[in-house]
Tab-separated table of C-alpha atoms and ligand atoms in Angstrom:
chain	number	residue	atom	x	y	z
A	29	MET	CA	-123.823	-4.206	78.136
A	30	ALA	CA	-121.980	-7.650	78.751
A	31	ASP	CA	-123.958	-8.056	81.678
A	32	LEU	CA	-127.160	-7.632	79.782
A	33	LYS	CA	-126.388	-9.920	77.161
A	34	LYS	CA	-125.803	-12.553	79.855
A	35	GLU	CA	-129.155	-11.462	81.522
A	36	ILE	CA	-130.933	-11.161	77.960
A	37	LEU	CA	-129.892	-15.105	77.294
A	38	GLU	CA	-130.565	-16.052	81.124
A	39	ALA	CA	-134.254	-14.675	79.872
A	40	LEU	CA	-134.353	-16.528	76.784
A	41	HIS	CA	-133.507	-19.699	78.320
A	42	LYS	CA	-136.267	-20.114	79.759
A	43	VAL	CA	-138.633	-19.096	76.536
A	44	LYS	CA	-139.264	-22.628	75.184
A	45	HIS	CA	-140.179	-23.499	71.511
A	46	PRO	CA	-143.171	-25.300	72.527
A	47	GLY	CA	-143.431	-28.061	69.875
A	48	VAL	CA	-140.313	-29.244	71.246
A	49	GLY	CA	-140.468	-28.551	74.692
A	50	ASN	CA	-137.120	-27.249	74.799
A	51	ASP	CA	-135.877	-23.388	75.161
A	52	VAL	CA	-134.697	-21.108	72.290
A	53	VAL	CA	-130.834	-21.582	73.444
A	54	SER	CA	-130.664	-25.275	73.892
A	55	LEU	CA	-131.925	-25.667	70.729
A	56	ASN	CA	-128.926	-23.058	68.975
A	57	MET	CA	-131.783	-20.795	67.604
A	58	VAL	CA	-130.097	-17.709	68.999
A	59	LYS	CA	-127.911	-15.769	66.464
A	60	ASN	CA	-126.505	-12.446	66.118
A	61	LEU	CA	-127.262	-10.915	69.339
A	62	THR	CA	-126.880	-7.618	69.351
A	63	VAL	CA	-126.935	-5.263	72.333
A	64	GLU	CA	-126.928	-1.806	71.758
A	65	GLN	CA	-127.479	1.873	73.838
A	66	HIS	CA	-131.159	1.780	72.163
A	67	LYS	CA	-131.279	-1.550	70.744
A	68	VAL	CA	-131.372	-5.013	71.025
A	69	SER	CA	-131.510	-7.355	68.129
A	70	LEU	CA	-131.178	-11.246	67.428
A	71	GLU	CA	-131.736	-13.902	64.778
A	72	LEU	CA	-133.917	-16.730	65.527
A	73	ALA	CA	-133.201	-19.389	63.533
A	74	PHE	CA	-136.092	-22.026	63.025
A	75	PRO	CA	-135.313	-25.492	62.268
A	76	SER	CA	-137.721	-25.308	58.917
A	77	ALA	CA	-139.085	-22.759	56.956
A	78	ASN	CA	-142.564	-22.504	57.731
A	79	ASP	CA	-142.307	-23.449	61.284
A	80	PRO	CA	-146.347	-22.868	62.528
A	81	LEU	CA	-145.101	-21.703	65.808
A	82	LYS	CA	-142.444	-19.288	64.724
A	83	ASN	CA	-144.751	-16.095	65.554
A	84	SER	CA	-145.454	-17.028	69.074
A	85	VAL	CA	-141.776	-18.425	69.604
A	86	LYS	CA	-140.888	-14.859	68.236
A	87	LYS	CA	-142.829	-12.697	70.336
A	88	ALA	CA	-142.634	-14.440	73.529
A	89	CYS	CA	-138.912	-13.817	73.213
A	90	ALA	CA	-139.555	-10.347	72.008
A	91	LYS	CA	-141.694	-10.248	75.372
A	92	ALA	CA	-138.484	-12.004	77.425
A	93	ILE	CA	-135.695	-9.258	76.338
A	94	GLN	CA	-137.925	-6.261	76.667
A	95	ALA	CA	-138.393	-7.331	80.363
A	96	VAL	CA	-134.400	-7.545	81.165
A	97	ALA	CA	-133.768	-4.839	78.584
A	98	GLY	CA	-135.858	-2.234	79.543
A	99	PRO	CA	-138.933	-0.347	77.621
A	100	GLU	CA	-136.406	2.348	76.489
A	101	ARG	CA	-135.175	-0.031	74.185
A	102	GLU	CA	-136.137	-1.216	70.691
A	103	VAL	CA	-136.478	-4.762	70.307
A	104	GLU	CA	-135.694	-6.684	67.121
A	105	VAL	CA	-136.181	-10.283	66.665
A	106	LEU	CA	-135.860	-11.345	63.044
A	107	ALA	CA	-136.651	-14.590	62.243
A	108	THR	CA	-134.907	-16.728	59.863
A	109	ALA	CA	-134.875	-20.754	58.749
A	110	GLN	CA	-132.159	-22.640	59.114
A	111	VAL	CA	-131.627	-26.403	59.138
A	112	SER	CA	-128.567	-27.446	61.721
A	113	SER	CA	-126.373	-30.247	60.653
A	114	GLY	CA	-125.863	-33.095	62.176
A	115	ARG	CA	-122.534	-34.018	60.277
A	116	LYS	CA	-118.610	-33.191	61.773
A	117	ASP	CA	-117.036	-31.911	58.373
A	118	ASN	CA	-117.598	-31.660	55.047
A	119	SER	CA	-114.738	-33.794	53.989
A	120	GLU	CA	-117.069	-37.082	54.110
A	121	MET	CA	-119.387	-38.680	51.654
A	122	LEU	CA	-122.169	-36.928	50.511
A	123	PRO	CA	-120.396	-33.332	51.917
A	124	GLY	CA	-123.451	-31.344	50.972
A	125	VAL	CA	-125.618	-32.977	52.995
A	126	LYS	CA	-126.887	-31.756	56.590
A	127	ASN	CA	-128.869	-34.277	58.139
A	128	ILE	CA	-129.499	-38.120	56.851
A	129	ILE	CA	-132.629	-39.679	58.730
A	130	ALA	CA	-133.298	-43.377	58.453
A	131	VAL	CA	-136.924	-44.308	58.616
A	132	ALA	CA	-136.587	-48.117	59.821
A	133	SER	CA	-138.875	-50.850	61.471
A	134	GLY	CA	-138.833	-54.357	63.241
A	135	LYS	CA	-141.454	-55.488	61.472
A	136	GLY	CA	-142.244	-55.262	57.589
A	137	GLY	CA	-145.687	-53.677	56.401
A	138	VAL	CA	-146.379	-51.184	58.952
A	139	GLY	CA	-145.820	-48.304	56.780
A	140	LYS	CA	-142.489	-47.384	56.440
A	141	SER	CA	-142.956	-46.012	52.993
A	142	THR	CA	-145.761	-44.661	53.672
A	143	ILE	CA	-144.242	-42.371	56.282
A	144	ALA	CA	-140.776	-41.752	54.785
A	145	THR	CA	-142.488	-40.506	51.549
A	146	ASN	CA	-145.049	-38.118	53.413
A	147	LEU	CA	-142.126	-37.195	55.898
A	148	ALA	CA	-139.739	-36.186	52.775
A	149	VAL	CA	-142.523	-34.877	50.803
A	150	GLY	CA	-143.784	-33.028	54.027
A	151	LEU	CA	-140.383	-31.248	55.096
A	152	SER	CA	-139.697	-30.114	51.473
A	153	MET	CA	-143.654	-28.328	51.302
A	154	ARG	CA	-141.896	-26.685	54.867
A	155	GLY	CA	-138.951	-25.254	52.665
A	156	ALA	CA	-136.268	-27.671	53.326
A	157	LYS	CA	-133.965	-29.043	50.786
A	158	VAL	CA	-135.099	-33.234	50.645
A	159	GLY	CA	-133.618	-36.278	49.298
A	160	LEU	CA	-135.112	-39.582	49.316
A	161	ILE	CA	-133.221	-42.544	48.747
A	162	ASP	CA	-135.467	-46.310	48.717
A	163	ALA	CA	-133.198	-48.950	50.143
A	164	ASP	CA	-135.361	-51.747	49.997
A	165	VAL	CA	-133.877	-53.687	46.866
A	166	TYR	CA	-136.142	-56.518	47.675
A	167	GLY	CA	-139.170	-54.627	47.628
A	168	PRO	CA	-138.521	-51.028	46.430
A	169	SER	CA	-141.995	-48.941	46.717
A	170	ILE	CA	-141.068	-45.635	46.386
A	171	PRO	CA	-140.793	-45.304	42.672
A	172	LYS	CA	-144.740	-45.831	42.801
A	173	MET	CA	-145.460	-44.020	45.736
A	174	PHE	CA	-143.980	-40.660	43.739
A	175	LYS	CA	-145.479	-41.847	40.475
A	176	VAL	CA	-142.206	-41.720	38.855
A	177	GLU	CA	-141.861	-45.830	37.847
A	178	ASP	CA	-141.391	-45.127	34.143
A	179	GLN	CA	-138.907	-42.553	34.947
A	180	ARG	CA	-134.955	-43.442	34.243
A	181	PRO	CA	-132.236	-41.627	36.174
A	182	LEU	CA	-130.107	-39.551	33.726
A	183	LEU	CA	-126.279	-39.707	34.160
A	184	ARG	CA	-123.828	-36.846	34.356
A	185	LYS	CA	-120.076	-36.407	34.104
A	186	VAL	CA	-119.055	-35.183	37.387
A	187	ASN	CA	-114.766	-34.600	37.380
A	188	ASN	CA	-114.461	-37.457	35.198
A	189	LYS	CA	-117.158	-39.613	37.390
A	190	GLU	CA	-120.700	-40.677	36.026
A	191	LEU	CA	-123.232	-39.622	38.638
A	192	VAL	CA	-126.845	-40.349	39.264
A	193	VAL	CA	-129.309	-37.379	38.852
A	194	PRO	CA	-132.089	-38.254	41.291
A	195	VAL	CA	-135.591	-37.684	39.902
A	196	MET	CA	-137.098	-34.880	41.239
A	197	GLN	CA	-140.818	-35.042	42.021
A	198	TYR	CA	-142.932	-33.107	45.002
A	199	GLY	CA	-139.671	-31.131	45.220
A	200	VAL	CA	-137.831	-34.490	46.680
A	201	LYS	CA	-134.890	-36.079	44.672
A	202	VAL	CA	-135.574	-39.464	44.596
A	203	LEU	CA	-133.468	-42.629	44.176
A	204	SER	CA	-134.495	-46.392	44.469
A	205	ILE	CA	-132.799	-49.641	43.048
A	206	GLY	CA	-136.337	-50.087	41.476
A	207	PHE	CA	-135.151	-47.516	38.626
A	208	PHE	CA	-132.395	-49.949	37.863
A	209	VAL	CA	-133.428	-53.657	37.859
A	210	HIS	CA	-136.711	-55.103	37.307
A	211	PRO	CA	-138.645	-55.783	40.553
A	212	GLU	CA	-138.510	-59.712	39.788
A	213	ASP	CA	-134.714	-59.667	39.252
A	214	ALA	CA	-134.408	-57.461	42.947
A	215	LEU	CA	-136.115	-60.958	44.560
A	216	ILE	CA	-133.101	-62.937	44.016
A	217	TRP	CA	-130.676	-60.540	45.287
A	218	ARG	CA	-128.165	-61.786	48.384
A	219	GLY	CA	-126.225	-59.601	50.663
A	220	VAL	CA	-123.158	-58.704	49.081
A	221	LEU	CA	-125.070	-57.304	45.823
A	222	ALA	CA	-127.912	-55.615	47.716
A	223	THR	CA	-125.678	-53.470	50.477
A	224	ASN	CA	-123.632	-52.505	46.978
A	225	ALA	CA	-126.664	-51.150	45.680
A	226	LEU	CA	-127.356	-49.156	48.847
A	227	ASN	CA	-123.637	-47.853	48.649
A	228	GLN	CA	-123.977	-46.809	44.942
A	229	LEU	CA	-126.977	-44.644	45.616
A	230	LEU	CA	-125.164	-43.178	48.453
A	231	SER	CA	-121.744	-42.809	46.595
A	232	GLU	CA	-123.027	-42.135	43.004
A	233	GLY	CA	-126.157	-40.194	43.789
A	234	LEU	CA	-125.754	-36.232	42.858
A	235	TRP	CA	-127.282	-35.257	45.882
A	236	GLY	CA	-125.823	-31.687	45.965
A	237	GLU	CA	-127.156	-29.750	48.979
A	238	LEU	CA	-129.603	-31.260	50.992
A	239	ASP	CA	-130.999	-30.294	54.484
A	240	TYR	CA	-132.457	-34.092	55.051
A	241	LEU	CA	-131.369	-36.927	53.295
A	242	VAL	CA	-134.373	-39.820	54.032
A	243	ILE	CA	-133.113	-43.409	53.818
A	244	ASP	CA	-136.430	-45.342	53.606
A	245	LEU	CA	-135.080	-48.999	54.839
A	246	PRO	CA	-135.943	-52.612	54.395
A	247	PRO	CA	-137.963	-54.179	57.221
A	248	GLY	CA	-135.810	-55.985	60.110
A	249	THR	CA	-132.385	-55.334	60.861
A	250	SER	CA	-130.405	-56.450	58.236
A	251	ASP	CA	-126.893	-56.446	56.240
A	252	ILE	CA	-128.246	-53.306	54.738
A	253	HIS	CA	-128.693	-51.476	57.511
A	254	LEU	CA	-125.303	-52.154	59.075
A	255	SER	CA	-123.834	-51.066	55.492
A	256	MET	CA	-125.898	-48.126	55.576
A	257	VAL	CA	-123.760	-47.013	59.343
A	258	GLN	CA	-120.511	-48.031	57.545
A	259	SER	CA	-120.812	-45.836	55.101
A	260	VAL	CA	-122.857	-42.567	56.060
A	261	PRO	CA	-122.545	-41.080	59.681
A	262	VAL	CA	-126.686	-41.450	60.073
A	263	THR	CA	-127.984	-38.306	62.065
A	264	GLY	CA	-131.101	-40.075	63.507
A	265	ALA	CA	-133.856	-43.211	62.997
A	266	VAL	CA	-137.558	-43.013	62.908
A	267	ILE	CA	-138.958	-45.876	64.004
A	268	VAL	CA	-142.035	-46.705	62.703
A	269	THR	CA	-144.621	-48.923	64.525
A	270	THR	CA	-148.488	-50.375	64.823
A	271	PRO	CA	-150.003	-50.136	67.951
A	272	GLN	CA	-150.032	-54.220	68.320
A	273	ASP	CA	-147.800	-55.926	70.280
A	274	VAL	CA	-145.825	-58.366	67.774
A	275	ALA	CA	-144.653	-54.648	66.051
A	276	VAL	CA	-143.769	-53.196	69.110
A	277	ALA	CA	-141.925	-56.172	69.757
A	278	ASP	CA	-140.005	-55.453	66.662
A	279	ALA	CA	-139.486	-52.483	67.054
A	280	ILE	CA	-137.956	-52.688	70.044
A	281	LYS	CA	-135.256	-54.654	68.251
A	282	GLY	CA	-134.971	-52.057	65.803
A	283	ILE	CA	-134.534	-49.021	68.751
A	284	ALA	CA	-131.999	-51.766	70.331
A	285	MET	CA	-129.948	-51.978	67.042
A	286	PHE	CA	-129.247	-48.465	66.650
A	287	ARG	CA	-128.324	-47.807	70.275
A	288	GLN	CA	-125.793	-50.868	70.642
A	289	ASP	CA	-122.581	-49.259	71.494
A	290	LYS	CA	-121.125	-50.023	68.187
A	291	ILE	CA	-123.508	-48.469	66.347
A	292	ASN	CA	-124.691	-45.743	68.260
A	293	VAL	CA	-127.226	-43.936	66.051
A	294	PRO	CA	-129.701	-41.544	68.129
A	295	VAL	CA	-133.237	-42.816	67.817
A	296	LEU	CA	-135.061	-39.243	66.995
A	297	GLY	CA	-138.710	-40.952	67.917
A	298	LEU	CA	-141.333	-43.097	67.027
A	299	VAL	CA	-144.221	-42.937	64.644
A	300	GLU	CA	-147.736	-44.780	65.464
A	301	ASN	CA	-149.101	-46.012	62.165
A	302	MET	CA	-152.547	-47.132	61.854
A	303	SER	CA	-153.398	-46.194	65.426
A	304	TRP	CA	-157.168	-46.334	64.715
A	305	PHE	CA	-160.160	-46.370	61.992
A	306	THR	CA	-162.432	-43.931	62.056
A	307	PRO	CA	-165.459	-44.446	59.485
A	308	GLU	CA	-165.859	-41.351	57.170
A	309	ASN	CA	-169.389	-41.179	58.231
A	310	HIS	CA	-168.810	-41.400	61.740
A	311	PRO	CA	-165.897	-38.784	62.229
A	312	GLU	CA	-166.624	-39.416	66.148
A	313	GLU	CA	-166.059	-43.052	66.496
A	314	ARG	CA	-162.305	-44.444	66.626
A	315	TYR	CA	-161.920	-48.392	65.972
A	316	TYR	CA	-158.496	-49.519	67.643
A	317	ILE	CA	-158.034	-52.097	65.366
A	318	PHE	CA	-154.265	-53.110	65.923
A	319	GLY	CA	-154.791	-52.306	69.647
A	320	LYS	CA	-154.402	-48.815	71.391
A	321	ASP	CA	-151.184	-46.887	72.051
A	322	GLY	CA	-148.830	-49.694	71.711
A	323	GLY	CA	-146.279	-47.130	69.775
A	324	LYS	CA	-147.369	-44.131	72.381
A	325	ASN	CA	-146.296	-46.325	75.263
A	326	LEU	CA	-143.248	-47.724	73.678
A	327	ALA	CA	-141.967	-44.107	73.313
A	328	PHE	CA	-142.956	-43.116	76.850
A	329	ARG	CA	-141.388	-46.323	78.209
A	330	TYR	CA	-137.793	-45.666	76.125
A	331	ASP	CA	-138.250	-42.064	76.990
A	332	MET	CA	-138.293	-41.003	73.123
A	333	PRO	CA	-140.980	-38.840	71.496
A	334	LEU	CA	-143.791	-39.901	70.175
A	335	LEU	CA	-143.437	-38.012	66.527
A	336	GLY	CA	-147.276	-38.832	65.516
A	337	GLN	CA	-150.100	-41.253	65.622
A	338	ILE	CA	-151.254	-41.648	62.170
A	339	PRO	CA	-154.670	-43.575	61.875
A	340	ILE	CA	-156.065	-45.701	59.279
A	341	VAL	CA	-157.296	-43.853	56.440
A	342	GLU	CA	-158.320	-45.598	53.117
A	343	LYS	CA	-157.229	-42.279	51.324
A	344	ILE	CA	-153.789	-43.077	52.548
A	345	ARG	CA	-153.716	-46.211	50.876
A	346	GLU	CA	-155.423	-44.821	47.724
A	347	GLN	CA	-153.511	-41.916	47.572
A	348	SER	CA	-150.168	-43.883	47.699
A	349	ASP	CA	-150.965	-46.407	45.168
A	350	ALA	CA	-152.105	-43.491	42.723
A	351	GLY	CA	-148.589	-41.948	43.709
A	352	GLU	CA	-149.844	-39.181	45.426
A	353	PRO	CA	-148.491	-38.610	49.005
A	354	SER	CA	-151.577	-37.620	51.564
A	355	VAL	CA	-149.511	-34.698	52.709
A	356	LEU	CA	-149.607	-32.820	49.348
A	357	ASP	CA	-153.683	-32.216	50.406
A	358	GLU	CA	-152.298	-29.983	53.336
A	359	ASP	CA	-156.055	-28.956	54.390
A	360	SER	CA	-157.144	-32.639	54.607
A	361	LEU	CA	-157.205	-33.860	58.150
A	362	ILE	CA	-154.820	-36.503	57.183
A	363	GLY	CA	-152.672	-33.535	55.636
A	364	LYS	CA	-152.291	-31.614	58.469
A	365	GLN	CA	-151.390	-34.650	60.275
A	366	PHE	CA	-148.313	-35.552	58.237
A	367	LEU	CA	-147.064	-32.148	58.265
A	368	GLU	CA	-147.177	-32.005	61.736
A	369	LEU	CA	-145.054	-35.290	61.580
A	370	ALA	CA	-142.830	-33.344	59.594
A	371	ASP	CA	-142.399	-30.244	61.897
A	372	ASN	CA	-141.975	-33.029	64.733
A	373	VAL	CA	-139.174	-34.811	63.002
A	374	ALA	CA	-137.416	-31.378	61.942
A	375	ASN	CA	-137.566	-30.225	65.333
A	376	ALA	CA	-136.073	-33.584	66.915
A	377	VAL	CA	-133.239	-33.660	64.387
A	378	ALA	CA	-132.800	-29.613	65.586
A	379	GLU	CA	-132.629	-30.972	69.707
A	380	ARG	CA	-130.437	-33.928	68.824
A	381	ASN	CA	-128.023	-31.575	66.800
A	382	ALA	CA	-127.762	-29.210	69.555
A	383	LYS	CA	-127.378	-31.475	72.190
A	384	LEU	CA	-125.486	-34.466	70.868
A	385	ALA	CA	-122.041	-34.805	68.914
A	386	PRO	CA	-122.401	-35.768	65.319
A	387	THR	CA	-122.614	-39.344	64.594
A	388	GLN	CA	-119.643	-41.008	63.297
A	389	ILE	CA	-119.301	-43.932	60.732
A	390	VAL	CA	-119.209	-47.315	62.394
A	391	GLN	CA	-115.502	-49.203	62.069
A	392	ILE	CA	-116.057	-52.644	61.965
A	393	THR	CA	-113.088	-54.642	61.943
A	394	GLU	CA	-113.015	-57.995	60.498
A	395	LYS	CA	-111.128	-60.474	62.177
B	683	ATP	N1	-152.287	-44.935	57.959
B	683	ATP	C1	-152.485	-46.407	56.859
B	683	ATP	N2	-153.578	-45.959	56.408
B	683	ATP	C2	-154.052	-46.651	55.450
B	683	ATP	N3	-153.327	-47.689	54.731
B	683	ATP	C3	-151.727	-47.357	55.179
B	683	ATP	C4	-151.272	-46.665	56.338
B	683	ATP	N4	-150.200	-46.675	55.823
B	683	ATP	C5	-150.087	-47.615	55.114
B	683	ATP	N5	-150.930	-47.963	54.472
B	683	ATP	C6	-150.994	-48.946	53.750
B	683	ATP	O1	-150.360	-50.322	53.727
B	683	ATP	C7	-149.540	-50.927	53.161
B	683	ATP	C8	-148.127	-51.225	53.626
B	683	ATP	O2	-147.570	-49.840	53.855
B	683	ATP	P1	-145.501	-49.650	53.335
B	683	ATP	O3	-145.594	-50.299	52.115
B	683	ATP	O4	-145.629	-47.927	53.829
B	683	ATP	O5	-145.229	-50.363	54.418
B	683	ATP	P2	-143.545	-50.391	54.806
B	683	ATP	O6	-143.233	-50.901	56.022
B	683	ATP	O7	-142.944	-49.882	54.009
B	683	ATP	O8	-143.839	-52.064	54.353
B	683	ATP	P3	-142.279	-53.020	54.164
B	683	ATP	O9	-141.973	-53.680	55.377
B	683	ATP	O10	-142.761	-54.364	52.901
B	683	ATP	O11	-141.395	-52.132	53.286
B	683	ATP	C9	-149.349	-50.149	51.833
B	683	ATP	O12	-150.232	-50.357	50.787
B	683	ATP	C10	-149.800	-48.701	52.547
B	683	ATP	O13	-150.586	-47.815	51.324
B	684	MG	MG1	-141.251	-50.218	52.326
């Protein structure tokens, strides 16, 4: 039986999850494999609850097992959803949070907050427990994008400490510095005050259990980025760029920052936003307003996944301003594209957690 178990695992090693391009064993999806006289059963733990490829991967596994286990054995493959953790242990900050995803860019205005919003809501629509921190203390835009500008988070005492209860909207727990300060006041914030604000959202937010905590960062490479990697182990970064040369050049700086030896945060992949424009009455046409494939080529050059190409769509801007993220309209083309992006990010996290050691908090010793 032990030999057969080994053979089954070898066969499963060849079954790829087409969405990720890696096999189910390397992705750590195979759980509780039991081999009996008349039956083989296993659990396949998918990285998200509504993985659209669930049935095809399940079937491919059953077929591969049947081929080695023989027709006389019944094969049972049970699909479960289990988001893997990119954390080392449970004693650090945010003990209930499995994965921390930073959304960053080099250049401003490329669509970080739009991507972070639709990513967080999309992951939640797929059944994950999700939180979102707006770390852009200079220009917080998440409250508006979630239509919660007028809300104020409640405080709750836990173990004698006052904690801030995130605002729940579209299935996502949200905290933003925008809930606490007047926009004009935020503009004059400097270094220490700004980094303290992010630390407070991290350490004083009542986040509870989360599969993913998405952090929407300000543009560039600032004190806030450094403060973040010193406060929490960031599972991975998602880099947003437009196809334009200047945006791509700045994205490279962003990637370089996360990849620095001292920081060492894996880059999960790249999102190319504003990839092209298609007029509504000419759906067959594409106008490459900011250039063509700049982000796609960068992903190829740096050997990182292209997590999505999101076109320029008037509706994205309108829905964003109205506080109704486009992904909510899951039957629309753009809704589907954002959901695919969320799936790609979930898969990239699963792959990262299967392959790489948990990220460490950055220790910077001042001289
Ligand atoms: N694909 C898109 N199609 C149409 N409009 C978009 C798209 N992506 C973003 N926008 C719009 O562009 C503007 C800038 O986007 P957003 O605020 O997400 O960028 P950002 O990178 O977070 O900016 P900042 O650097 O200021 O934080 C917003 O008005 C948003 O609605
Ligand atoms: Mg922003």
